[in-house]
Amino acid sequence: MGFTARELRSTIESDGRLRLTIDTVDIGDPADDEVIVRVEAAPINPSDLALLLGPADVASLKTVGSGVELTVPEARMGSVRGRIGQSLAVGNEGAGTVIAAGKDAKELEGRLVGMIGGGMFADHRRLRARDVVPLPEGASAADGASLFVNPLTSLGFVETARMEGHKAIVHTAAASNLGQMLQKICLADGVPLVNIVRSEEQAAILRGIGATHVVNSRDEDFDAQLTAAVTETGATIAFDAIGGGTLGSRIVQAMERAAVGRMTDYNRYGSNEFKQLYIYGALDTSPTTLNRLTFGFQWSVSGWLLTPFLQKVGPEVAGRMHKRVLDELKTTFASNYTRTIGLSEALDPEVLRAYERKATGEKFLIDPTRG
Amino acid sequence: MGFTARELRSTIESDGRLRLTIDTVDIGDPADDEVIVRVEAAPINPSDLALLLGPADVASLKTVGSGVELTVPEARMGSVRGRIGQSLAVGNEGAGTVIAAGKDAKELEGRLVGMIGGGMFADHRRLRARDVVPLPEGASAADGASLFVNPLTSLGFVETARMEGHKAIVHTAAASNLGQMLQKICLADGVPLVNIVRSEEQAAILRGIGATHVVNSRDEDFDAQLTAAVTETGATIAFDAIGGGTLGSRIVQAMERAAVGRMTDYNRYGSNEFKQLYIYGALDTSPTTLNRLTFGFQWSVSGWLLTPFLQKVGPEVAGRMHKRVLDELKTTFASNYTRTIGLSEALDPEVLRAYERKATGEKFLIDPTRG
């Protein structure tokens, strides 16, 4: 007996074919400390796309049977060697209703919960009771679908800046859901934030929620504007969702220019101010180019990832962050979805191409109850 | 009255002309806590060249009067804005004989000393007694000329690796004087070291002093060799003198490949092992290109510079490092100079081109007593 689930799965074969299918699988009954959740909302985050589509070439997309198939160019196969032949469930986080519970988790039965743990692009999910969070009164599944990734990441940025002694932050792709959360946190916490966007529309979104420093990377005098904003705020840490190209380098350069502007004597090694660029995304998958000769020697460019960050700060800080997300679910951490799709629709080529674009301001929500 | 000195000086004008001259300047008499040193040996380090020649185009070199002139391309003027119009004395470190001393430094009179503090490409130097170090019995000025930069940097690498929890090190341009010191320290301290060189000659130099891991970046299977060496040693930190291009990226990639090889489960975010690349030089001044999608998320690329490092570790560690340099001056920290030149010769176009090449294995010493 037990429950069954329809799960969206991604498999890369050794010949470079990447298959997306919706498989019906037995997920059994909940153990004593487990629950079965009917998934009602799961956001498509960039990190989900990285698992779903890997480094496949989206132009190669074609329908095969009830699934779709894409090709991973041979040069990119090295980065996915570890997953070849494995059918991987996708979807970091979601929300839904507990429809069955083990004997130690009965209090959750019937509750609307948020959850994290992978495999959320499915109509049902079995997981441990401790991996679900009952949503506050009045919150819908859509409200609770993004309890973890964006809220904890944006809070994590501010925690990181504080822990490492920075007084202001630079953020790229800043009009994203995550970026809007970060702006709201920074306003509430009094941390100056320099937002980098690439259109006036995006700038308007941020100004609409109270942003004061917004610079458009497509403006001709972008570097001068950025240097002015970095000088005014004293920002020495940046979080970059883009990763590829020279934008990160230009941010560090602007910080060094601001720091040198505060110096009175020439130093061939540049300023003594430590500048940190964290790359947390890959909206641009091309290599990162660092014009480091303009940085001085006090700089660092690093990867930033939520899970190791939460491990590093420990349960007390993580708990405080979780509590704040629930307390401010409908304000600071409200997500804005531009389109809700069913599970099967996620494999519709036209829909897939739309959410794969990762356009700022666009955000997809999967509601598996729609089929 | 007072002393005079012939000093090698470098000046960049706002129109991009870089002038090198030997100026005769009054340096006065020593204050109570000062000494006058007759400079007898000063090494030409890459860091000296950065100040001496800035970002000038060496092909533009021409003799003008008793000095030489080079041109800084306009695109590179931004990085030297802070020094325009200033006549800068050059030469980080050197050694020589104390020929006069203030009343609180009389015990130094007649002693052969090593010294740091800039302006060492000069026949005489006035400086504080606390900035000179009497050389041990039997050491010549040439033996004591490089007491600071290379010895403290190579020791600093091993200290940094230890402090940050790494158990083995990767080093580039590894056959340099600094690289040989590092290899000797690592052998003495039992720290595995992977040396990256770009010729068999350089590999032979290192093997001759006991290196076991030497990989040649010009070998066709360099990446495979590097991955094997990194796997065998467990190296997760690298110090890179080159900086430009993709070599640093390939090192981090090899470390990640080694780390993934130790994993049992696939993780889309790569390994949990933290990989650190420190860039401490600029033998290649082109931008740094990071193919970060092959790094996982646990990585950092940073600048490394001796002075802030010494400030960070504090006087106790710095004192221990200084003591070791003096104790092992003629063994671990012996420098090998391939050519000794006079001060005026440093402005001979042919000689200048030769030391500017920064060829591994070649190292110039200035002896201002030669004229």
XYZ file of C-alpha atoms in Angstrom:
742
model
C 0.000 0.000 0.000
C 1.262 3.443 0.913
C 1.238 6.703 -0.972
C 2.323 7.357 -4.495
C 3.707 10.579 -5.929
C 4.226 12.133 -9.325
C 7.746 13.526 -9.289
C 9.604 15.712 -11.770
C 12.964 14.065 -12.384
C 16.127 14.960 -14.269
C 18.626 12.417 -15.597
C 21.830 12.971 -17.557
C 23.108 9.991 -19.546
C 26.775 9.461 -20.317
C 26.116 10.377 -23.958
C 25.023 13.888 -22.890
C 21.250 13.412 -23.154
C 19.397 15.127 -20.317
C 15.874 13.738 -19.816
C 13.097 15.413 -17.846
C 10.215 13.155 -16.938
C 7.334 12.988 -14.531
C 7.546 9.612 -12.832
C 4.971 7.977 -10.626
C 6.738 6.464 -7.641
C 5.734 4.747 -4.413
C 6.656 6.859 -1.436
C 5.268 4.479 1.184
C 3.664 5.437 4.480
C 5.033 7.963 6.964
C 7.280 6.547 9.693
C 6.522 7.566 13.291
C 8.364 10.874 12.931
C 7.339 11.548 9.346
C 4.538 13.230 7.431
C 3.088 13.071 3.922
C 2.529 16.513 2.453
C 0.345 17.284 -0.536
C 2.520 19.858 -2.313
C 0.494 22.927 -3.313
C 3.205 25.448 -4.128
C 6.896 25.181 -5.032
C 8.931 28.091 -6.451
C 11.341 27.651 -9.332
C 14.565 29.132 -8.007
C 17.741 29.534 -10.075
C 19.303 26.839 -7.887
C 16.518 24.451 -8.968
C 17.217 25.188 -12.607
C 20.861 24.296 -12.082
C 19.806 20.785 -11.064
C 16.868 20.490 -13.476
C 18.709 21.544 -16.625
C 22.339 21.211 -15.596
C 24.610 22.739 -18.211
C 22.329 21.591 -21.047
C 21.852 23.678 -24.148
C 18.247 24.910 -24.000
C 18.181 25.418 -27.775
C 18.409 21.612 -28.089
C 15.094 21.098 -26.252
C 12.694 18.591 -27.835
C 9.700 16.560 -26.718
C 10.299 12.814 -26.431
C 7.331 10.695 -25.385
C 5.719 12.299 -22.349
C 8.991 13.945 -21.327
C 11.503 16.316 -22.861
C 15.108 15.883 -23.812
C 18.021 18.313 -24.031
C 21.687 17.906 -24.899
C 24.621 18.725 -22.651
C 27.526 19.891 -24.841
C 30.461 17.525 -24.461
C 32.771 20.261 -23.158
C 30.438 20.746 -20.181
C 30.060 17.075 -19.245
C 33.005 17.221 -16.837
C 31.001 19.272 -14.356
C 28.179 16.692 -14.125
C 30.248 13.509 -14.032
C 28.974 12.780 -10.530
C 25.302 12.606 -11.513
C 25.451 10.565 -14.704
C 22.727 7.930 -14.906
C 21.046 9.062 -11.678
C 17.374 10.039 -11.785
C 17.325 13.150 -9.581
C 14.224 14.627 -7.946
C 14.106 18.426 -8.218
C 12.731 21.332 -6.166
C 14.432 22.721 -3.073
C 11.453 24.031 -1.192
C 7.676 24.250 -1.164
C 4.510 24.308 0.890
C 1.391 22.222 1.195
C -1.009 20.370 3.473
C -0.076 17.465 5.755
C -2.435 14.659 4.700
C -0.940 11.874 6.809
C 1.368 11.762 9.816
C 3.222 9.138 11.859
C 2.253 8.667 15.490
C 4.850 11.165 16.787
C 3.742 13.874 14.358
C -0.034 13.734 14.681
C -0.250 17.406 15.707
C 0.748 18.329 12.153
C -2.166 16.539 10.469
C -4.210 18.926 8.372
C -1.738 21.780 8.870
C -0.396 23.931 6.072
C 3.410 23.710 6.219
C 6.488 25.068 4.509
C 9.262 22.589 3.814
C 12.797 22.203 2.527
C 14.780 19.148 1.490
C 14.655 18.634 -2.276
C 12.197 16.744 -4.454
C 9.445 19.356 -4.007
C 8.468 19.399 -7.700
C 6.075 16.536 -6.919
C 2.438 16.234 -5.957
C 3.254 14.443 -2.699
C 6.330 14.393 -0.528
C 7.194 12.218 2.457
C 9.565 13.853 4.896
C 10.577 14.129 8.536
C 8.334 16.240 10.730
C 11.314 18.353 11.773
C 11.845 19.430 8.136
C 8.434 21.107 7.936
C 7.366 24.400 9.507
C 3.675 25.082 10.202
C 2.699 28.327 8.500
C 1.330 31.166 10.590
C -2.414 31.810 10.704
C -3.736 33.349 7.496
C -0.782 32.365 5.307
C -1.526 30.462 2.093
C 0.608 27.728 0.531
C 1.896 30.296 -1.970
C 2.843 32.590 0.941
C 4.843 29.781 2.530
C 6.397 28.264 -0.598
C 9.621 30.275 -0.342
C 10.284 30.171 3.382
C 13.876 29.133 3.101
C 16.074 29.830 0.079
C 15.529 33.532 -0.591
C 14.653 34.648 2.963
C 17.555 32.846 4.615
C 19.953 33.848 1.842
C 19.079 37.538 2.080
C 19.258 37.420 5.894
C 22.508 35.478 5.509
C 24.019 38.292 3.477
C 23.339 40.811 6.224
C 24.630 38.403 8.899
C 27.775 37.771 6.835
C 28.398 41.492 6.351
C 28.050 42.088 10.096
C 30.162 39.096 11.144
C 32.951 40.157 8.803
C 32.907 43.798 9.871
C 31.431 45.552 6.842
C 29.066 48.477 7.260
C 27.348 48.592 3.865
C 26.567 46.122 1.076
C 26.510 46.026 -2.729
C 24.067 43.624 -4.427
C 23.644 42.686 -8.092
C 20.548 41.511 -9.976
C 19.080 43.541 -7.166
C 15.443 43.712 -8.292
C 14.968 39.944 -7.877
C 12.653 38.583 -5.188
C 15.756 37.953 -3.126
C 17.033 41.471 -3.818
C 13.774 43.041 -2.695
C 13.910 41.050 0.546
C 17.485 42.204 1.074
C 16.482 45.838 0.535
C 13.672 45.523 3.073
C 15.978 43.903 5.646
C 18.634 46.577 5.098
C 16.077 49.361 5.534
C 14.769 47.772 8.739
C 18.264 47.127 10.088
C 19.838 50.426 9.002
C 22.427 48.820 6.709
C 23.144 50.956 3.604
C 22.658 48.948 0.403
C 23.858 49.745 -3.117
C 21.589 48.009 -5.648
C 22.918 47.215 -9.116
C 20.272 46.624 -11.798
C 20.305 46.646 -15.577
C 17.116 48.515 -16.456
C 15.151 51.528 -15.353
C 12.150 49.269 -14.713
C 14.152 47.307 -12.188
C 15.410 50.517 -10.592
C 11.791 51.651 -10.235
C 10.811 48.402 -8.471
C 13.528 48.990 -5.884
C 12.835 52.705 -5.430
C 9.202 51.734 -4.906
C 10.159 49.780 -1.785
C 12.404 52.520 -0.427
C 15.802 51.947 -2.046
C 17.985 55.050 -2.132
C 21.095 53.734 -3.930
C 20.257 52.164 -7.270
C 22.743 52.118 -10.161
C 22.064 50.823 -13.647
C 24.947 48.828 -15.117
C 23.800 49.818 -18.601
C 24.343 53.526 -17.933
C 27.396 54.933 -19.665
C 28.742 56.410 -16.437
C 27.970 53.266 -14.422
C 31.481 52.977 -12.942
C 31.433 56.610 -11.792
C 27.921 56.204 -10.321
C 28.940 53.004 -8.581
C 32.099 54.577 -7.156
C 30.031 57.500 -5.851
C 27.494 55.173 -4.194
C 30.218 52.979 -2.705
C 32.047 56.064 -1.424
C 28.888 57.490 0.132
C 27.823 54.247 1.837
C 31.287 52.879 2.672
C 30.341 49.494 1.190
C 33.226 46.997 1.237
C 31.274 43.756 0.698
C 29.266 42.687 -2.342
C 26.988 39.744 -3.131
C 26.864 38.911 -6.813
C 24.207 36.718 -8.408
C 25.678 37.083 -11.877
C 29.184 35.719 -11.457
C 30.383 35.800 -15.048
C 32.129 38.608 -16.886
C 33.615 41.729 -15.312
C 30.798 43.127 -13.161
C 32.213 41.694 -9.919
C 35.624 43.054 -10.825
C 34.170 46.503 -11.451
C 32.525 46.439 -8.026
C 35.808 45.625 -6.249
C 37.503 48.277 -8.356
C 34.916 50.870 -7.319
C 35.465 49.924 -3.660
C 39.233 50.304 -4.039
C 38.767 53.635 -5.809
C 36.620 54.807 -2.896
C 39.231 53.559 -0.403
C 42.127 55.207 -2.248
C 40.087 58.418 -2.305
C 40.151 58.341 1.505
C 43.969 57.893 1.627
C 46.397 60.756 2.098
C 49.661 59.059 0.983
C 50.425 57.045 -2.134
C 50.961 53.349 -1.511
C 52.067 51.214 -4.421
C 50.090 48.301 -2.957
C 46.821 50.193 -2.915
C 44.552 50.724 0.067
C 44.516 48.857 3.354
C 40.737 48.388 3.199
C 39.626 44.796 2.833
C 37.150 44.287 0.015
C 35.051 41.108 -0.263
C 33.100 39.947 -3.298
C 30.870 36.912 -2.764
C 29.559 35.127 -5.838
C 26.359 33.271 -4.956
C 24.773 32.715 -8.361
C 25.540 32.106 -11.993
C 23.063 34.148 -14.027
C 26.046 34.553 -16.370
C 27.820 31.210 -16.691
C 30.845 32.636 -18.521
C 34.170 32.844 -16.620
C 34.740 35.527 -13.991
C 37.303 38.084 -15.151
C 39.180 39.943 -12.427
C 41.189 43.046 -13.318
C 42.916 42.562 -9.996
C 45.742 45.055 -10.636
C 43.212 47.776 -9.802
C 42.167 46.086 -6.517
C 45.246 46.644 -4.364
C 46.129 43.513 -2.379
C 43.416 43.553 0.278
C 40.628 41.693 -1.476
C 38.910 38.380 -1.692
C 36.501 36.831 -4.185
C 34.668 33.791 -2.828
C 31.741 31.474 -3.341
C 28.764 31.918 -0.994
C 26.266 29.148 -0.391
C 23.432 29.004 2.132
C 23.892 25.531 3.623
C 27.552 25.872 4.652
C 26.766 29.365 5.926
C 24.008 28.005 8.197
C 26.359 25.271 9.403
C 29.031 27.835 10.180
C 26.813 30.189 12.177
C 25.205 27.351 14.118
C 21.687 26.637 15.358
C 21.230 29.747 17.497
C 21.733 32.236 14.663
C 19.875 29.974 12.208
C 16.965 29.748 14.649
C 16.819 33.515 15.020
C 16.801 33.853 11.224
C 14.006 31.248 10.834
C 11.880 33.025 13.419
C 12.238 36.361 11.673
C 11.151 34.814 8.357
C 7.905 33.514 9.925
C 7.292 36.786 11.782
C 7.688 38.851 8.607
C 6.334 36.343 6.086
C 3.789 38.657 4.524
C 5.942 41.786 4.599
C 9.735 41.556 4.325
C 9.704 38.033 2.943
C 6.676 38.184 0.681
C 7.483 36.615 -2.679
C 5.917 37.805 -5.878
C 5.104 35.133 -8.481
C 4.286 36.217 -11.981
C 2.969 32.855 -13.119
C 1.652 29.676 -11.530
C 1.921 26.426 -13.489
C 1.009 22.782 -12.971
C 3.622 20.055 -12.653
C 3.102 18.761 -16.207
C 3.274 22.277 -17.579
C 6.865 22.512 -16.296
C 7.765 20.202 -19.179
C 5.892 22.236 -21.791
C 8.718 23.501 -24.057
C 7.322 27.020 -24.249
C 6.848 27.255 -20.481
C 10.254 25.737 -19.833
C 11.961 28.289 -22.064
C 10.107 31.060 -20.228
C 11.204 30.098 -16.720
C 14.700 29.155 -17.903
C 15.276 32.761 -18.995
C 15.492 33.818 -15.337
C 14.349 37.323 -16.238
C 14.417 39.639 -13.238
C 10.921 40.330 -11.969
C 9.624 37.049 -13.434
C 9.145 34.207 -10.993
C 7.323 30.908 -11.513
C 5.431 28.886 -8.938
C 4.546 25.231 -9.464
C 1.184 24.112 -8.066
C 1.093 20.321 -8.551
C -2.606 20.192 -7.617
C -3.260 21.698 -11.048
C -2.039 18.485 -12.640
C 77.158 69.461 6.588
C 75.796 65.931 6.783
C 75.868 63.003 4.404
C 74.843 62.895 0.779
C 73.507 59.916 -1.142
C 73.099 58.906 -4.752
C 69.557 57.554 -5.025
C 67.779 55.774 -7.863
C 64.437 57.506 -8.303
C 61.333 56.936 -10.375
C 58.870 59.654 -11.368
C 55.716 59.428 -13.477
C 54.491 62.688 -15.019
C 50.848 63.348 -15.791
C 51.593 63.005 -19.514
C 52.667 59.368 -18.970
C 56.448 59.852 -19.065
C 58.230 57.715 -16.462
C 61.732 58.985 -15.671
C 64.445 57.019 -13.896
C 67.311 59.112 -12.582
C 70.126 58.886 -10.107
C 69.863 61.963 -7.919
C 72.387 63.252 -5.431
C 70.523 64.297 -2.294
C 71.448 65.498 1.183
C 70.450 62.938 3.782
C 71.762 64.881 6.767
C 73.280 63.413 9.918
C 71.822 60.536 11.932
C 69.511 61.527 14.787
C 70.185 59.967 18.196
C 68.364 56.761 17.297
C 69.482 56.640 13.666
C 72.329 55.260 11.602
C 73.878 55.963 8.200
C 74.471 52.761 6.233
C 76.735 52.457 3.214
C 74.600 50.191 1.020
C 76.647 47.308 -0.387
C 73.960 44.935 -1.649
C 70.279 45.360 -2.587
C 68.293 42.715 -4.492
C 65.968 43.618 -7.355
C 62.696 41.961 -6.367
C 59.563 41.905 -8.541
C 57.951 44.232 -6.003
C 60.775 46.731 -6.617
C 60.185 46.566 -10.360
C 56.519 47.387 -9.799
C 57.548 50.682 -8.207
C 60.556 51.338 -10.469
C 58.805 50.792 -13.787
C 55.133 50.977 -12.825
C 52.943 49.883 -15.713
C 55.320 51.459 -18.286
C 55.880 49.863 -21.659
C 59.470 48.612 -21.600
C 59.652 48.697 -25.391
C 59.424 52.501 -25.133
C 62.694 52.715 -23.136
C 65.142 55.417 -24.236
C 68.104 57.236 -22.753
C 67.493 60.911 -21.893
C 70.442 62.819 -20.464
C 71.966 60.763 -17.677
C 68.668 58.976 -17.005
C 66.185 56.897 -18.949
C 62.606 57.498 -19.936
C 59.698 55.130 -20.591
C 56.080 55.692 -21.491
C 53.069 54.556 -19.466
C 50.216 53.761 -21.905
C 47.282 56.046 -21.238
C 44.935 53.143 -20.443
C 47.165 52.200 -17.502
C 47.517 55.677 -16.006
C 44.516 55.154 -13.714
C 46.443 52.743 -11.534
C 49.254 55.241 -10.834
C 47.201 58.387 -10.307
C 48.366 58.549 -6.684
C 52.077 58.847 -7.534
C 51.993 61.380 -10.374
C 54.724 63.989 -10.093
C 56.322 62.358 -7.029
C 59.992 61.412 -7.202
C 59.995 57.993 -5.496
C 63.049 56.266 -4.031
C 63.180 52.559 -4.888
C 64.491 49.358 -3.264
C 62.710 47.509 -0.472
C 65.643 45.915 1.279
C 69.404 45.692 1.338
C 72.504 45.302 3.447
C 75.631 47.307 4.148
C 77.964 48.779 6.740
C 76.964 51.306 9.405
C 79.359 54.228 8.875
C 77.808 56.661 11.348
C 75.407 56.320 14.244
C 73.491 58.619 16.603
C 74.351 58.521 20.304
C 71.754 55.874 21.151
C 72.919 53.558 18.361
C 76.677 53.641 18.790
C 76.873 49.856 19.256
C 75.972 49.483 15.564
C 78.914 51.507 14.267
C 81.043 49.455 11.881
C 78.549 46.558 11.865
C 77.278 44.867 8.745
C 73.462 45.077 8.832
C 70.430 43.989 6.850
C 67.690 46.576 6.469
C 64.179 47.179 5.168
C 62.248 50.365 4.588
C 62.473 51.436 0.941
C 64.994 53.628 -0.851
C 67.720 50.963 -0.756
C 68.790 51.486 -4.375
C 71.169 54.184 -3.112
C 74.788 54.332 -2.026
C 73.893 55.617 1.433
C 70.760 55.340 3.520
C 69.797 57.046 6.779
C 67.358 55.041 8.871
C 66.256 54.208 12.386
C 68.439 51.782 14.290
C 65.421 49.564 14.914
C 64.992 49.048 11.168
C 68.408 47.400 10.785
C 69.416 43.905 11.865
C 73.091 43.118 12.545
C 74.108 40.162 10.394
C 75.419 37.009 12.049
C 79.177 36.359 12.164
C 80.564 35.322 8.801
C 77.672 36.640 6.701
C 78.516 39.005 3.849
C 76.427 41.958 2.663
C 75.194 39.816 -0.233
C 74.172 37.096 2.258
C 72.131 39.646 4.204
C 70.664 41.627 1.319
C 67.426 39.610 1.168
C 66.662 39.138 4.855
C 63.068 40.224 4.618
C 60.950 40.027 1.483
C 61.505 36.464 0.249
C 62.281 34.791 3.604
C 59.325 36.321 5.444
C 57.005 35.773 2.479
C 57.880 32.081 2.159
C 57.590 31.603 5.925
C 54.348 33.598 5.782
C 52.884 31.132 3.287
C 53.504 28.199 5.613
C 52.133 30.168 8.591
C 49.050 31.131 6.586
C 48.439 27.539 5.499
C 48.688 26.360 9.106
C 46.550 29.153 10.546
C 43.815 28.470 8.006
C 43.843 24.707 8.484
C 45.400 23.456 5.250
C 47.763 20.504 5.255
C 49.566 20.913 1.938
C 50.430 23.802 -0.396
C 50.575 24.497 -4.139
C 53.061 27.123 -5.359
C 53.593 28.628 -8.815
C 56.727 30.082 -10.393
C 58.128 27.628 -7.908
C 61.789 27.633 -8.963
C 62.253 31.287 -7.946
C 64.509 32.170 -5.017
C 61.344 32.489 -2.949
C 60.089 29.124 -4.227
C 63.307 27.395 -3.284
C 63.094 28.843 0.223
C 59.507 27.639 0.458
C 60.533 24.134 -0.621
C 63.271 24.026 2.017
C 60.883 25.243 4.745
C 58.249 22.696 3.713
C 60.790 19.867 3.766
C 62.010 20.918 7.214
C 58.481 21.346 8.564
C 56.943 18.276 6.924
C 54.414 20.225 4.845
C 53.779 18.619 1.422
C 54.364 21.109 -1.411
C 53.249 20.889 -5.043
C 55.581 22.996 -7.203
C 54.357 24.336 -10.524
C 57.071 25.339 -13.004
C 57.143 25.932 -16.722
C 60.346 24.221 -17.817
C 62.285 21.047 -17.152
C 65.273 23.178 -16.095
C 63.189 24.719 -13.334
C 61.904 21.291 -12.322
C 65.509 20.101 -12.049
C 66.435 23.023 -9.762
C 63.652 22.042 -7.381
C 64.341 18.305 -7.508
C 67.965 19.162 -6.743
C 66.897 20.589 -3.370
C 64.638 17.681 -2.530
C 61.265 18.515 -4.132
C 59.106 15.465 -4.767
C 56.035 17.071 -6.406
C 56.961 19.150 -9.435
C 54.565 19.654 -12.342
C 55.332 21.491 -15.550
C 52.484 23.697 -16.761
C 53.731 23.284 -20.337
C 53.174 19.515 -20.290
C 50.170 18.423 -22.298
C 48.736 16.432 -19.395
C 49.438 19.217 -16.884
C 45.893 19.259 -15.471
C 45.924 15.501 -14.905
C 49.391 15.650 -13.296
C 48.321 18.552 -11.092
C 45.120 16.771 -10.025
C 47.165 13.677 -9.146
C 49.660 15.704 -7.077
C 46.884 17.632 -5.329
C 45.042 14.386 -4.604
C 48.152 12.739 -3.210
C 49.142 15.660 -0.988
C 45.669 16.886 -0.030
C 46.651 20.455 -0.921
C 43.770 22.926 -0.556
C 45.721 26.204 -0.526
C 47.811 27.740 -3.296
C 50.104 30.764 -3.544
C 50.328 32.165 -7.036
C 53.031 34.569 -8.184
C 51.661 34.771 -11.712
C 48.134 36.067 -11.157
C 47.024 36.572 -14.753
C 45.336 34.087 -17.062
C 43.810 30.756 -16.055
C 46.579 29.028 -14.086
C 45.076 29.924 -10.696
C 41.686 28.724 -11.898
C 43.172 25.420 -13.033
C 44.709 24.948 -9.593
C 41.387 25.476 -7.801
C 39.751 23.187 -10.356
C 42.319 20.460 -9.661
C 41.656 20.808 -5.921
C 37.919 20.509 -6.463
C 38.430 17.493 -8.718
C 40.507 15.869 -5.980
C 37.823 16.704 -3.396
C 34.978 15.388 -5.555
C 37.021 12.218 -6.068
C 36.857 11.691 -2.291
C 33.038 12.120 -2.212
C 30.610 9.230 -2.257
C 27.377 11.089 -3.144
C 26.698 13.565 -5.914
C 26.158 17.108 -4.728
C 25.118 19.681 -7.292
C 27.032 22.344 -5.339
C 30.307 20.445 -5.524
C 32.501 19.449 -2.610
C 32.442 20.766 0.932
C 36.209 21.263 0.959
C 37.320 24.857 1.194
C 39.875 25.797 -1.447
C 41.962 28.956 -1.156
C 43.998 30.597 -3.906
C 46.216 33.508 -2.836
C 47.607 35.754 -5.549
C 50.786 37.433 -4.297
C 52.465 38.517 -7.513
C 51.796 39.700 -11.033
C 54.321 38.002 -13.298
C 51.413 37.977 -15.741
C 49.642 41.333 -15.582
C 46.660 40.233 -17.694
C 43.285 39.730 -15.935
C 42.639 36.672 -13.791
C 40.123 34.338 -15.416
C 38.165 32.079 -13.066
C 36.204 29.153 -14.503
C 34.381 29.094 -11.194
C 31.571 26.747 -12.295
C 34.087 23.926 -11.836
C 35.037 25.071 -8.309
C 31.915 24.177 -6.350
C 30.964 26.958 -3.931
C 33.603 26.501 -1.239
C 36.441 28.606 -2.578
C 38.158 31.916 -2.223
C 40.621 33.831 -4.369
C 42.410 36.603 -2.501
C 45.352 38.961 -2.554
C 48.271 38.144 -0.233
C 50.735 40.779 0.866
C 53.508 40.514 3.447
C 53.012 43.700 5.461
C 49.315 43.216 6.325
C 50.080 39.559 7.060
C 52.774 40.536 9.582
C 50.402 43.074 11.143
C 47.710 40.419 11.432
C 49.859 37.758 13.095
C 51.405 40.265 15.492
C 54.906 40.776 16.925
C 55.315 37.358 18.548
C 54.891 35.343 15.351
C 56.802 37.958 13.333
C 59.652 37.794 15.858
C 59.796 34.012 15.629
C 59.908 34.287 11.828
C 62.700 36.899 11.938
C 64.760 34.745 14.275
C 64.453 31.724 12.002
C 65.647 33.762 9.019
C 68.837 34.797 10.852
C 69.402 31.278 12.181
C 69.090 29.743 8.713
C 70.520 32.610 6.668
C 73.116 30.560 4.827
C 70.954 27.462 4.354
C 67.163 27.747 3.999
C 67.231 31.443 3.210
C 70.346 31.636 1.034
C 69.621 33.719 -2.067
C 71.280 33.024 -5.363
C 72.166 36.062 -7.481
C 73.077 35.522 -11.099
C 74.443 39.022 -11.673
C 75.728 41.910 -9.563
C 75.521 45.420 -11.015
C 76.420 48.933 -9.901
C 73.790 51.587 -9.237
C 74.403 53.424 -12.542
C 74.274 50.154 -14.448
C 70.655 49.737 -13.313
C 69.836 52.486 -15.827
C 71.786 50.876 -18.680
C 69.025 49.969 -21.175
C 70.417 46.524 -21.872
C 70.796 45.702 -18.165
C 67.356 47.116 -17.385
C 65.723 44.939 -20.032
C 67.533 41.922 -18.601
C 66.314 42.344 -15.006
C 62.871 43.455 -16.117
C 62.318 40.066 -17.798
C 61.964 38.476 -14.325
C 63.152 35.153 -15.746
C 62.983 32.404 -13.135
C 66.453 31.508 -11.908
C 67.800 34.974 -12.806
C 68.198 37.392 -9.945
C 70.060 40.708 -9.893
C 71.870 42.301 -6.983
C 72.766 45.995 -6.916
C 76.085 46.854 -5.280
C 76.189 50.672 -5.174
C 79.885 50.653 -4.130
C 80.617 49.700 -7.748
C 79.427 53.137 -8.821
